[in-house]
XYZ file of C-alpha atoms in Angstrom:
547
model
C 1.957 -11.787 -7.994
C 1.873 -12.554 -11.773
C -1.231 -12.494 -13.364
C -1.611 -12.332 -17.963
C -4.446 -10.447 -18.668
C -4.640 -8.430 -22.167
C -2.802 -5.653 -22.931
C -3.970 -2.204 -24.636
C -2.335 -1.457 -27.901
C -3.941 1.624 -28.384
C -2.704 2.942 -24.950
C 0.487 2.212 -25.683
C 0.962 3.795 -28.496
C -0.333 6.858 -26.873
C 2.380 6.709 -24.298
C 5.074 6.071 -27.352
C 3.971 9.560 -28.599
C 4.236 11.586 -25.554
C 7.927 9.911 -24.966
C 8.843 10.653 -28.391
C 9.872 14.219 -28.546
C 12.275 13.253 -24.897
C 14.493 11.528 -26.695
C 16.495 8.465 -24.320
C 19.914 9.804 -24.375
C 18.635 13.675 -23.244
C 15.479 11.759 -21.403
C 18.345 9.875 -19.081
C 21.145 11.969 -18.915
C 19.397 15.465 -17.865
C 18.009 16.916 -14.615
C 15.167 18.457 -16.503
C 13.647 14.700 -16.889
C 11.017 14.736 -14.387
C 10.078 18.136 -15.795
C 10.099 16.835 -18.917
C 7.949 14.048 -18.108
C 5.456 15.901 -15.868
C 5.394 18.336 -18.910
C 4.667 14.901 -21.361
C 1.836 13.255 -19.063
C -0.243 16.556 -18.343
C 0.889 16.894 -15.175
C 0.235 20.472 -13.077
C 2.938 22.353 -11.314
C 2.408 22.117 -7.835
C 0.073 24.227 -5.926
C -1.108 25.872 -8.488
C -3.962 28.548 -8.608
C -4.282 29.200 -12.096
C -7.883 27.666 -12.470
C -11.030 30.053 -11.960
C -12.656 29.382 -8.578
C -15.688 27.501 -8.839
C -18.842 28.826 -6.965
C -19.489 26.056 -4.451
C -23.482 26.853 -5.482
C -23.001 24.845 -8.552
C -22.056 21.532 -7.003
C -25.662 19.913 -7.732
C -24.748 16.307 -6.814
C -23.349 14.795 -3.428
C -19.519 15.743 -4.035
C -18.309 13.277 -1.487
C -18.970 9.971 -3.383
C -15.493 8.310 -2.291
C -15.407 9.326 1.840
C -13.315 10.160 3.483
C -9.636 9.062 4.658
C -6.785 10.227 7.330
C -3.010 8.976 7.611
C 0.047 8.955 8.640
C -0.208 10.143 12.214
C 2.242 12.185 14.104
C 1.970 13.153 18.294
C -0.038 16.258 16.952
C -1.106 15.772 13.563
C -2.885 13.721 10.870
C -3.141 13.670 7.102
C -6.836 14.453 6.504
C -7.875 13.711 2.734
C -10.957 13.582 0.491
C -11.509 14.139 -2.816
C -14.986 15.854 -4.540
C -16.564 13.399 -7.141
C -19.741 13.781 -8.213
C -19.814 11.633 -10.797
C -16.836 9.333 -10.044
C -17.176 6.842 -13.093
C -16.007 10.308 -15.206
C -13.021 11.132 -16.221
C -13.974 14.765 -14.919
C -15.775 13.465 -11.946
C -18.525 15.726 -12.674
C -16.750 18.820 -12.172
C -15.262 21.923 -14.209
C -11.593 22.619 -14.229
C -12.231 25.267 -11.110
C -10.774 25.353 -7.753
C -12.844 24.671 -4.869
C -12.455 25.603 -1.045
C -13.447 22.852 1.008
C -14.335 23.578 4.518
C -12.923 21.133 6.762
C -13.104 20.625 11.015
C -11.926 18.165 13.399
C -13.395 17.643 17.109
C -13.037 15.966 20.033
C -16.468 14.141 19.750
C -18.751 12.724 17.395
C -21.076 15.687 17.564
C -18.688 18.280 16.905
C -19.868 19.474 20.016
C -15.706 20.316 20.799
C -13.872 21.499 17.499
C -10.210 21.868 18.471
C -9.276 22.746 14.454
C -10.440 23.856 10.983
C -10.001 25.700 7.958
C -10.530 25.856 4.574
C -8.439 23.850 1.338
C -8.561 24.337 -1.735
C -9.368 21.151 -4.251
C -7.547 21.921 -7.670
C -8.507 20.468 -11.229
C -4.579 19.829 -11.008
C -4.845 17.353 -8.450
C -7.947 15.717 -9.763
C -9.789 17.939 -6.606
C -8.282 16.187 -3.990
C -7.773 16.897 -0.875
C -4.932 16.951 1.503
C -5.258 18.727 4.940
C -1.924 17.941 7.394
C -3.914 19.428 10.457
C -1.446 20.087 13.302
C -1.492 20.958 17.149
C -3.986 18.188 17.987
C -3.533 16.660 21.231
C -1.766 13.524 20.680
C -2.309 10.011 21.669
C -6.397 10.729 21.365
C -9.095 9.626 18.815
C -10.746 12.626 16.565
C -13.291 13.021 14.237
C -13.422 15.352 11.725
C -15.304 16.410 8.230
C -15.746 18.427 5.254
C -18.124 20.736 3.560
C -18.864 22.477 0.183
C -21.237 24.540 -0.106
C -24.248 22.484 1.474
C -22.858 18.951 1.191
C -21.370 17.725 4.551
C -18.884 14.663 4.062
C -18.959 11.661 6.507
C -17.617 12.166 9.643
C -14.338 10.302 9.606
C -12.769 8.978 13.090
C -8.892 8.766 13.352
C -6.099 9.004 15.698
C -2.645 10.793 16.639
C 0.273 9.191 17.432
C 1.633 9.475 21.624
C 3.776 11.567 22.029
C 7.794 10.065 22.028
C 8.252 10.008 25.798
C 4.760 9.438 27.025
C 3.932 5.896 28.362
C 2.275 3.363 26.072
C 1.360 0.207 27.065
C 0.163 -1.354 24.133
C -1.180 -0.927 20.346
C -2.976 -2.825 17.922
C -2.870 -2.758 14.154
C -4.086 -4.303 11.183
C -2.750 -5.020 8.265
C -3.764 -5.496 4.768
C -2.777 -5.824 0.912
C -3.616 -6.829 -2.368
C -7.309 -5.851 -3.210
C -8.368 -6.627 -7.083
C -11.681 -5.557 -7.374
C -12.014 -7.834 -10.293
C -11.514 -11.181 -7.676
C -14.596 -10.287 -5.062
C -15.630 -8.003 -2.864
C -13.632 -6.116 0.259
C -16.171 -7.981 2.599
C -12.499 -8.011 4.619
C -12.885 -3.740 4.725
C -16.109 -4.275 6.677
C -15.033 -6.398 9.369
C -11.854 -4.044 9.482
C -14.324 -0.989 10.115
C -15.565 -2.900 13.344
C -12.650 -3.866 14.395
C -10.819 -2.423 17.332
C -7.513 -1.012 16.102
C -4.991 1.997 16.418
C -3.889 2.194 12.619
C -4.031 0.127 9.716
C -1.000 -0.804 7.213
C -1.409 -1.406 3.575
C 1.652 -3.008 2.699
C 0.570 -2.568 -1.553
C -1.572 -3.582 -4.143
C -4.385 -1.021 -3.403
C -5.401 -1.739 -6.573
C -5.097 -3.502 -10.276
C -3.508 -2.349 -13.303
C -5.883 -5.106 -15.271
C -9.235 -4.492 -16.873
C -12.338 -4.180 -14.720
C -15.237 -5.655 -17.131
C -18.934 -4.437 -16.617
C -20.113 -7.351 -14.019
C -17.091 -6.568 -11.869
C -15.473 -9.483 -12.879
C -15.931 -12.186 -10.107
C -18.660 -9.920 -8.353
C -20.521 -10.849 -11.420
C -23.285 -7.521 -10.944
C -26.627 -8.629 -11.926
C -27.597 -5.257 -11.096
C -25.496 -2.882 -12.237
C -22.887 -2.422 -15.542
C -19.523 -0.265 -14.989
C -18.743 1.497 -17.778
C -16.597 0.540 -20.545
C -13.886 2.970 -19.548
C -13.202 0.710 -17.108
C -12.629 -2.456 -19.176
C -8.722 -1.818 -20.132
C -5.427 -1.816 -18.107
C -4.988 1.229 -17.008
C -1.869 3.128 -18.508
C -2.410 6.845 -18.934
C -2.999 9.302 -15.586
C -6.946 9.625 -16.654
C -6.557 5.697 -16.563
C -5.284 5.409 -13.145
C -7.752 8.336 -11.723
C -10.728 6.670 -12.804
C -9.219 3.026 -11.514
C -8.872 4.944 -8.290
C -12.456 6.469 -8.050
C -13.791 2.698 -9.119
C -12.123 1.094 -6.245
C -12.682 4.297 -3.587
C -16.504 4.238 -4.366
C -16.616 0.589 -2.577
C -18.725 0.680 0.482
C -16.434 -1.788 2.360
C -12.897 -0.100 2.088
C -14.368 3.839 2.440
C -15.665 2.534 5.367
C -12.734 1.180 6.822
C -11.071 4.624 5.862
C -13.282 6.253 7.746
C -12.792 4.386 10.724
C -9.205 3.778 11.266
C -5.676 5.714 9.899
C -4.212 4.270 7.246
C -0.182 4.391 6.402
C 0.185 2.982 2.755
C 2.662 1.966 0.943
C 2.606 0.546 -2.887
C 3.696 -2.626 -4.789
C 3.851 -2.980 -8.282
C 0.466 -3.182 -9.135
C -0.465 0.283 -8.501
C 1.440 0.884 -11.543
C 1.769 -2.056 -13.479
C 2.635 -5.723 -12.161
C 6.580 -6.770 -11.421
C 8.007 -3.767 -12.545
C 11.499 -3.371 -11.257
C 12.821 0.726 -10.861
C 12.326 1.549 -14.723
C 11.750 -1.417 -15.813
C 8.862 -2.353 -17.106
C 7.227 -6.018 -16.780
C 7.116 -6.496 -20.850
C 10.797 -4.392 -21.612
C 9.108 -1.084 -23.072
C 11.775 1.388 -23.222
C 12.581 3.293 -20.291
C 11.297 6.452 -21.477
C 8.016 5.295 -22.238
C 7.784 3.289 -19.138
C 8.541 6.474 -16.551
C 5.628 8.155 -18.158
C 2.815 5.689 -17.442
C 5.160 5.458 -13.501
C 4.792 8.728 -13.191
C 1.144 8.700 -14.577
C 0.691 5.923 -11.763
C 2.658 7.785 -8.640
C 0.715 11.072 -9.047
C -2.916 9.362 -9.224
C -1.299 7.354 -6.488
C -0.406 10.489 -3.814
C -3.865 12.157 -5.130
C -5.890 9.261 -3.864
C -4.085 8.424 -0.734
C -3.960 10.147 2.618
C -0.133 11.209 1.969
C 1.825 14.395 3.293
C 3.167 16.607 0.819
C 6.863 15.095 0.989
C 5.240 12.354 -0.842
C 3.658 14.807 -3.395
C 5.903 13.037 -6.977
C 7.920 14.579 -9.405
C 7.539 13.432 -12.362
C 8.427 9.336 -12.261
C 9.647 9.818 -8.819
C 8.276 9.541 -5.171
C 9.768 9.664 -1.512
C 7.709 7.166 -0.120
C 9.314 5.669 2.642
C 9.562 7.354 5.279
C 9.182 6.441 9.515
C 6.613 6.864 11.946
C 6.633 6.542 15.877
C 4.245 5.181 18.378
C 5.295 6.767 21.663
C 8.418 4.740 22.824
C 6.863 1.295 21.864
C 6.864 0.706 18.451
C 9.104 2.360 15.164
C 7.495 1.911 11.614
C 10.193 2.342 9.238
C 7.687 1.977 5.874
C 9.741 0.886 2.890
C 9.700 1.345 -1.121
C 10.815 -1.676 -2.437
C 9.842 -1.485 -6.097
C 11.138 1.685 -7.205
C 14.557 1.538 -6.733
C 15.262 -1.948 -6.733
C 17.412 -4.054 -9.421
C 15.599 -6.117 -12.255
C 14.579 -9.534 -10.995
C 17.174 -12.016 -11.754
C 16.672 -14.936 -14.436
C 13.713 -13.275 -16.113
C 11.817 -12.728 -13.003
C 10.906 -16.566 -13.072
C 11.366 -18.901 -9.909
C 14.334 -20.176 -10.023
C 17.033 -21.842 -7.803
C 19.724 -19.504 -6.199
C 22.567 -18.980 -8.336
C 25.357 -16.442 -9.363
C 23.184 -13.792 -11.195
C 20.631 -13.421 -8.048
C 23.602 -14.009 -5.365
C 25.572 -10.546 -7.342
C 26.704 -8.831 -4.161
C 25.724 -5.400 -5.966
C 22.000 -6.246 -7.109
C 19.355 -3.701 -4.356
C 15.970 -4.267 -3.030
C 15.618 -0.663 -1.560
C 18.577 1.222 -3.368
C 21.441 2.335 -1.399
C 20.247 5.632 -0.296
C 16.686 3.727 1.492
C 19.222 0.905 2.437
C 21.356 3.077 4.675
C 18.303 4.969 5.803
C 17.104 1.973 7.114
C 20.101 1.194 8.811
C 20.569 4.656 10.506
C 16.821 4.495 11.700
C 17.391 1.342 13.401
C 21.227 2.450 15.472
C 19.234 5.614 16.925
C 16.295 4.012 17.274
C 14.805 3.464 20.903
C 11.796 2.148 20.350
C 10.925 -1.207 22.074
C 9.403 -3.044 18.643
C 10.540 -1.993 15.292
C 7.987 -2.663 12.695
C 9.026 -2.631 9.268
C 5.547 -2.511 7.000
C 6.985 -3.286 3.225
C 5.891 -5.676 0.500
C 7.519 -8.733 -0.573
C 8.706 -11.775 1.538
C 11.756 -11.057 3.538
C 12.206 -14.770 4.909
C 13.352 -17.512 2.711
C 10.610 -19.019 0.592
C 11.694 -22.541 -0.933
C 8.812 -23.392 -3.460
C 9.720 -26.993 -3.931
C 11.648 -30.175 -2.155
C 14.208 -30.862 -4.734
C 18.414 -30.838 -3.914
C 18.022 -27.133 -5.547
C 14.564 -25.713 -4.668
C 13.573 -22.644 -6.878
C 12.471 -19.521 -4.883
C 10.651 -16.208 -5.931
C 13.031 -13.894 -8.032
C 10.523 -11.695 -7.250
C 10.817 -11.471 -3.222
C 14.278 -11.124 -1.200
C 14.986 -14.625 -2.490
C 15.763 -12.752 -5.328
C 17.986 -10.494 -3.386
C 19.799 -12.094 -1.483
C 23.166 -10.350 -0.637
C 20.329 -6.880 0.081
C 18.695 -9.479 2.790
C 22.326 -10.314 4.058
C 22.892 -6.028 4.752
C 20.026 -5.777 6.277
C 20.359 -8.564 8.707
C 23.809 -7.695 9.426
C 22.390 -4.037 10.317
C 19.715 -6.077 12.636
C 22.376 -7.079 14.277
C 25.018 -4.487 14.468
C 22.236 -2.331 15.731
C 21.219 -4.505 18.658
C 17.445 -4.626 17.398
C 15.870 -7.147 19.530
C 12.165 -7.074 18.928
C 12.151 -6.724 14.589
C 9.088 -7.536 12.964
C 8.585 -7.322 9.288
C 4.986 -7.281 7.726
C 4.194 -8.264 3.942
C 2.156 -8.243 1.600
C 1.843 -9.490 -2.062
C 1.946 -13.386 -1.672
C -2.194 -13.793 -1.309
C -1.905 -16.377 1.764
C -1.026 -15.520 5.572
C 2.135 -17.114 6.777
C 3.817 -16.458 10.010
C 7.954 -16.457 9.366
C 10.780 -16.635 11.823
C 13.957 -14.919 10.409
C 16.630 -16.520 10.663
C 20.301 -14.891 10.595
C 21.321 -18.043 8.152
C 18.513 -19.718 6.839
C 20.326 -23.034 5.580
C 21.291 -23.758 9.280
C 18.404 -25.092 11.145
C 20.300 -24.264 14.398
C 21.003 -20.344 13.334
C 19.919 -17.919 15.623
C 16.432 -16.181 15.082
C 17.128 -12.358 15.018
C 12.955 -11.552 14.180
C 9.942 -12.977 12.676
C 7.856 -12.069 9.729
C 4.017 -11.240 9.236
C 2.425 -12.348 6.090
C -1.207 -10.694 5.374
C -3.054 -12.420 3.076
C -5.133 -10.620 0.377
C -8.432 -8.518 0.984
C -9.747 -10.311 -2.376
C -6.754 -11.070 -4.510
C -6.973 -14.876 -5.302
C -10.747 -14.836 -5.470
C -12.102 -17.199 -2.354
C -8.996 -19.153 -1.831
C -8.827 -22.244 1.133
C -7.271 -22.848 3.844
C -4.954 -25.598 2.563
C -3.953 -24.894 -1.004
C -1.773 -27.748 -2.785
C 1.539 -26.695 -1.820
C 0.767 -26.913 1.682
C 2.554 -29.759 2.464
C 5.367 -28.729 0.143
C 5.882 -25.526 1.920
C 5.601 -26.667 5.512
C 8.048 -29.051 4.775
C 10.517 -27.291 2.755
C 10.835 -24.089 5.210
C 11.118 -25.514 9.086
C 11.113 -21.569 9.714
C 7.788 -21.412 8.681
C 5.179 -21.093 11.594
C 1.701 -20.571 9.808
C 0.509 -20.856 6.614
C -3.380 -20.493 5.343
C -4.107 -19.376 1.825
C -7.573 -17.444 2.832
C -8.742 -14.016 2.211
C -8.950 -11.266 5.012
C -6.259 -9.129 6.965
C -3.853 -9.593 10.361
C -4.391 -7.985 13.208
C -0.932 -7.730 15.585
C -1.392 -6.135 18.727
C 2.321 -5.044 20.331
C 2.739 -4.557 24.703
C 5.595 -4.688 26.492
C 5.701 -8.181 26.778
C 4.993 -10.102 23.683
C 3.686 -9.475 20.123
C 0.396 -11.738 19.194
C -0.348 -12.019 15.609
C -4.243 -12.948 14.639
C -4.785 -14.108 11.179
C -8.489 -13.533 10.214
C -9.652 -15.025 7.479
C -12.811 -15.303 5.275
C -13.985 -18.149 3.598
C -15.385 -16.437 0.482
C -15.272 -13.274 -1.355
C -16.819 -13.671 -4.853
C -20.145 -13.265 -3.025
C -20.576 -10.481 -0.423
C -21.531 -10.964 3.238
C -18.784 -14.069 4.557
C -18.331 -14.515 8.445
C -14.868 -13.541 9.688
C -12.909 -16.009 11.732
C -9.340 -16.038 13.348
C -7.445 -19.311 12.086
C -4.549 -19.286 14.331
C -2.867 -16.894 16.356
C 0.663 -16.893 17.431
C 2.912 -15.147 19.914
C 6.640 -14.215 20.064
C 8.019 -12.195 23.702
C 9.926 -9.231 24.112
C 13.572 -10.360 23.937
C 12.991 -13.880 22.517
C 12.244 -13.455 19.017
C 10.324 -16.580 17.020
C 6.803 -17.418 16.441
C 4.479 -19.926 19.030
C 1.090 -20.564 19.161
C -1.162 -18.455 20.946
């Protein structure tokens, strides 16, 4: 979504200097440019032990002021992470440059009464002490709870769950998902009903957080009784920039306790590093050069702060993010990267009608490699449902009712000959059950895809989940203006509701069922949830009805 705030000149110019001495020709044409860039941005090689050990003695002040998270579950394994802040609002965090073991244990029970694994990590300066435990040989297809210690400080306990295993009998799954949380636009009130909510695993589908300045009220929050520091009030550019972004939004009550409740599997949009940026290019046209720096500044405070494996662990401006997931033999998640491969937006990036320099057969949404990836995941696949959690609208989107309606340049409107591959692989695959779920657009709308959207009589080949924002938008309503517009001007277009709060889509055997909760207020804290609609499409007869 396209918001103007200010820019920092200063920051800039401090990412002009560290790009300097690269040169572009050597920068772009050499396979030492991620080293290069790592090298330019301050960036540790990985694993590293270098740093003394700090004596866990010294830790004075509660260490575990951001919670606790898990992800990306497998049959016998989850991603535990944490990461030790004592003083989160510094760009230290309130520790030395030391290594720290961190004592970690995960049990069967809340009481720990059952501890089926543990073991000790070690938090290095390099990674901003952060925490990444992949804990295997769980039992799968059960909930756990697990925890960490230093020293004398005991974490949360933290509740998640591992994936069935492929061949055992599922019968059904729910999950929620979420995007596009600006801490500037209200609070995560959404996060709280999410931690009371029954579900198997959440999906962020991008936008975890804001690039823009975070003034000392909070922006709409509008404190009255406390002031964030001025570090805080600038977009964020440089890796100390996105850290402390990180530690702002992480030390909100709402979303750690949703992590600590549910798995997450995330994925990021563009705001995580700065908004519309297409591959290596930048929103405002800063050279390439100086762009990958602040990316890869972005993409490592990104994988620190995130429950992420160490596949996704960047180098330099680059990270494998997508990647695929099972849930027994009922569901495939095939998560997808669409902004960091992906061709510049056509016409500017500004809505505009179809026409020859968006239709260019060779322009890419996922790159070819993720593209064919994609593809192959789905012609093996043997999974009832397959879920694809990524972050811009896959249906058509017509934004007005004239002979030539403009659409986003920004979304697969933009991309239209990638949307015709991938339905063509829908197809050539035999995928009967598809489901796509989005972020970015700030409203919940409920899509049927259609194999030719211009033909109202085209078959439907899968239907499309829109989650609205967590607090992106501010309070939002339930009708906003183009309402009628957009109802009108898409006939594939089920449900449409321009509140704040998260899906929940719960997959059996039969049917999918899509519930769109919504709150009717964010800039203050403490709004009722309530489900505006819910709809329904079967195993085997793809397209959206009421519930």
């Amino acid at each position: 979504m396209t918001i103007t705030p200010g820019r920092s000149g200063g920051r800039s110019r401090e990412l002009r200097a560290a790009a300097r001495p690269i040169g572009r020709r050597r920068f772009l044409g050499l396979t030492t440019a991620a080293a290069a860039l790592a090298f330019a941005v301050d960036l540790p090689a990985t694993g590293t032990a270098a740093a003394a050990e700090l004596d866990a003695r010294r830790i004075t002040d509660f260490p575990f002021t951001l919670g606790v998270a898990s992800g990306d579950p497998l049959p016998g394994s989850v991603v535990l992470w944490t990461r030790l802040a004592p003083a989160p609002y510094q760009p230290d965090s309130g520790l030395p440059a030391e290594r720290v073991d961190v004592d970690w244990e995960i049990a069967e029970d809340e009481t720990f009464a059952t501890v089926v694994a543990g073991g000790t990590a070690v938090a290095h300066p390099e990674f901003h002490h952060s925490v990444h435990v992949e804990a295997e040989g769980l039992a799968p297809g059960r909930v756990h709870y697990y925890r960490f210690r230093v020293g004398d400080w005991l974490s949360e306990t933290g509740r998640t769950r591992t994936a069935p295993a492929a061949d055992s009998p599922v019968s059904a799954m729910t999950l929620a998902a979420v995007s596009c949380q600006a801490y500037h636009d209200g609070y995560f009130t959404a996060y709280r009903h999410l931690a009371e909510d029954d579900v198997d695993l959440v999906l962020h589908l991008g936008d975890y957080l804001y690039e823009y300045a975070v003034g000392p009220a909070g922006g709409a929050r509008n404190y009255t009784d406390r002031s964030l520091p001025a570090l805080f009030d600038h977009e964020t550019e440089t890796l100390e920039d996105y850290r402390l972004r990180y530690s702002l939004y992480k030390s909100d009550p709402d979303l750690r306790a949703a992590h600590a409740m549910h798995p997450f599997v995330v994925t990021f949009d563009d705001h995580e590093t700065e908004n519309n940026y297409a591959g290596a290019v930048s929103e405002n046209d800063v050279p390439a050069e100086q762009f990958l720096l602040r990316r890869a500044a972005a993409y490592r405070a990104y994988w620190e702060n995130q429950p992420l494996r160490l596949p996704q662990l960047p180098v330099g401006p680059d990270m494998q993010l997508y990647r695929r997931l099972q849930w027994g033999p009922l569901a495939q998640f095939d998560v997808l990267d669409t902004r960091q491969y992906r061709s510049d937006q056509a016409y500017g990036g500004a809505k505009h009608a179809p026409g020859p320099e968006s239709e260019d057969p060779s322009r890419t949404m996922t790159g070819a490699a993720q593209e064919q990836w994609l593809l192959d995941g789905w012609s093996t696949s043997r999974a009832l449902w397959n879920v694809v959690p990524q972050q811009v609208c896959f249906a058509q989107r017509r934004l007005d009712l004239t002979p030539e309606p403009a659409v986003s340049m920004d979304a697969w409107d933009g991309y239209p000959a990638a949307r015709r591959r991938i339905l063509d692989g829908v197809k050539a695959a035999g995928i009967q059950n598809l489901m796509v779920l989005t972020g970015d657009l700030h409203r919940g709308y409920a899509f049927d895809i259609k194999d030719d959207f211009d033909d109202p009589f085209s078959r439907i080949l899968g239907t499309e989940v829109v989650a609205t924002s967590v607090s992106s938008g501010k309070d939002g309503e339930e009708k906003p203006s183009n309402w009628v517009t957009y109802t009108a001007a898409n006939p594939h277009l089920r449900f449409y509701d321009g509140r704040r709060g998260y899906t929940t889509v719960t997959l059996d055997g039969a049917a999918a069922r899509a519930d769109f909760k919504t709150l009717s207020y964010v800039t203050t804290p403490g709004a009722p949830m309530t489900t505006a609609a819910s709809v329904v499409t079967e195993v085997g007869n793809p397209g959206f009805t009421p519930a």
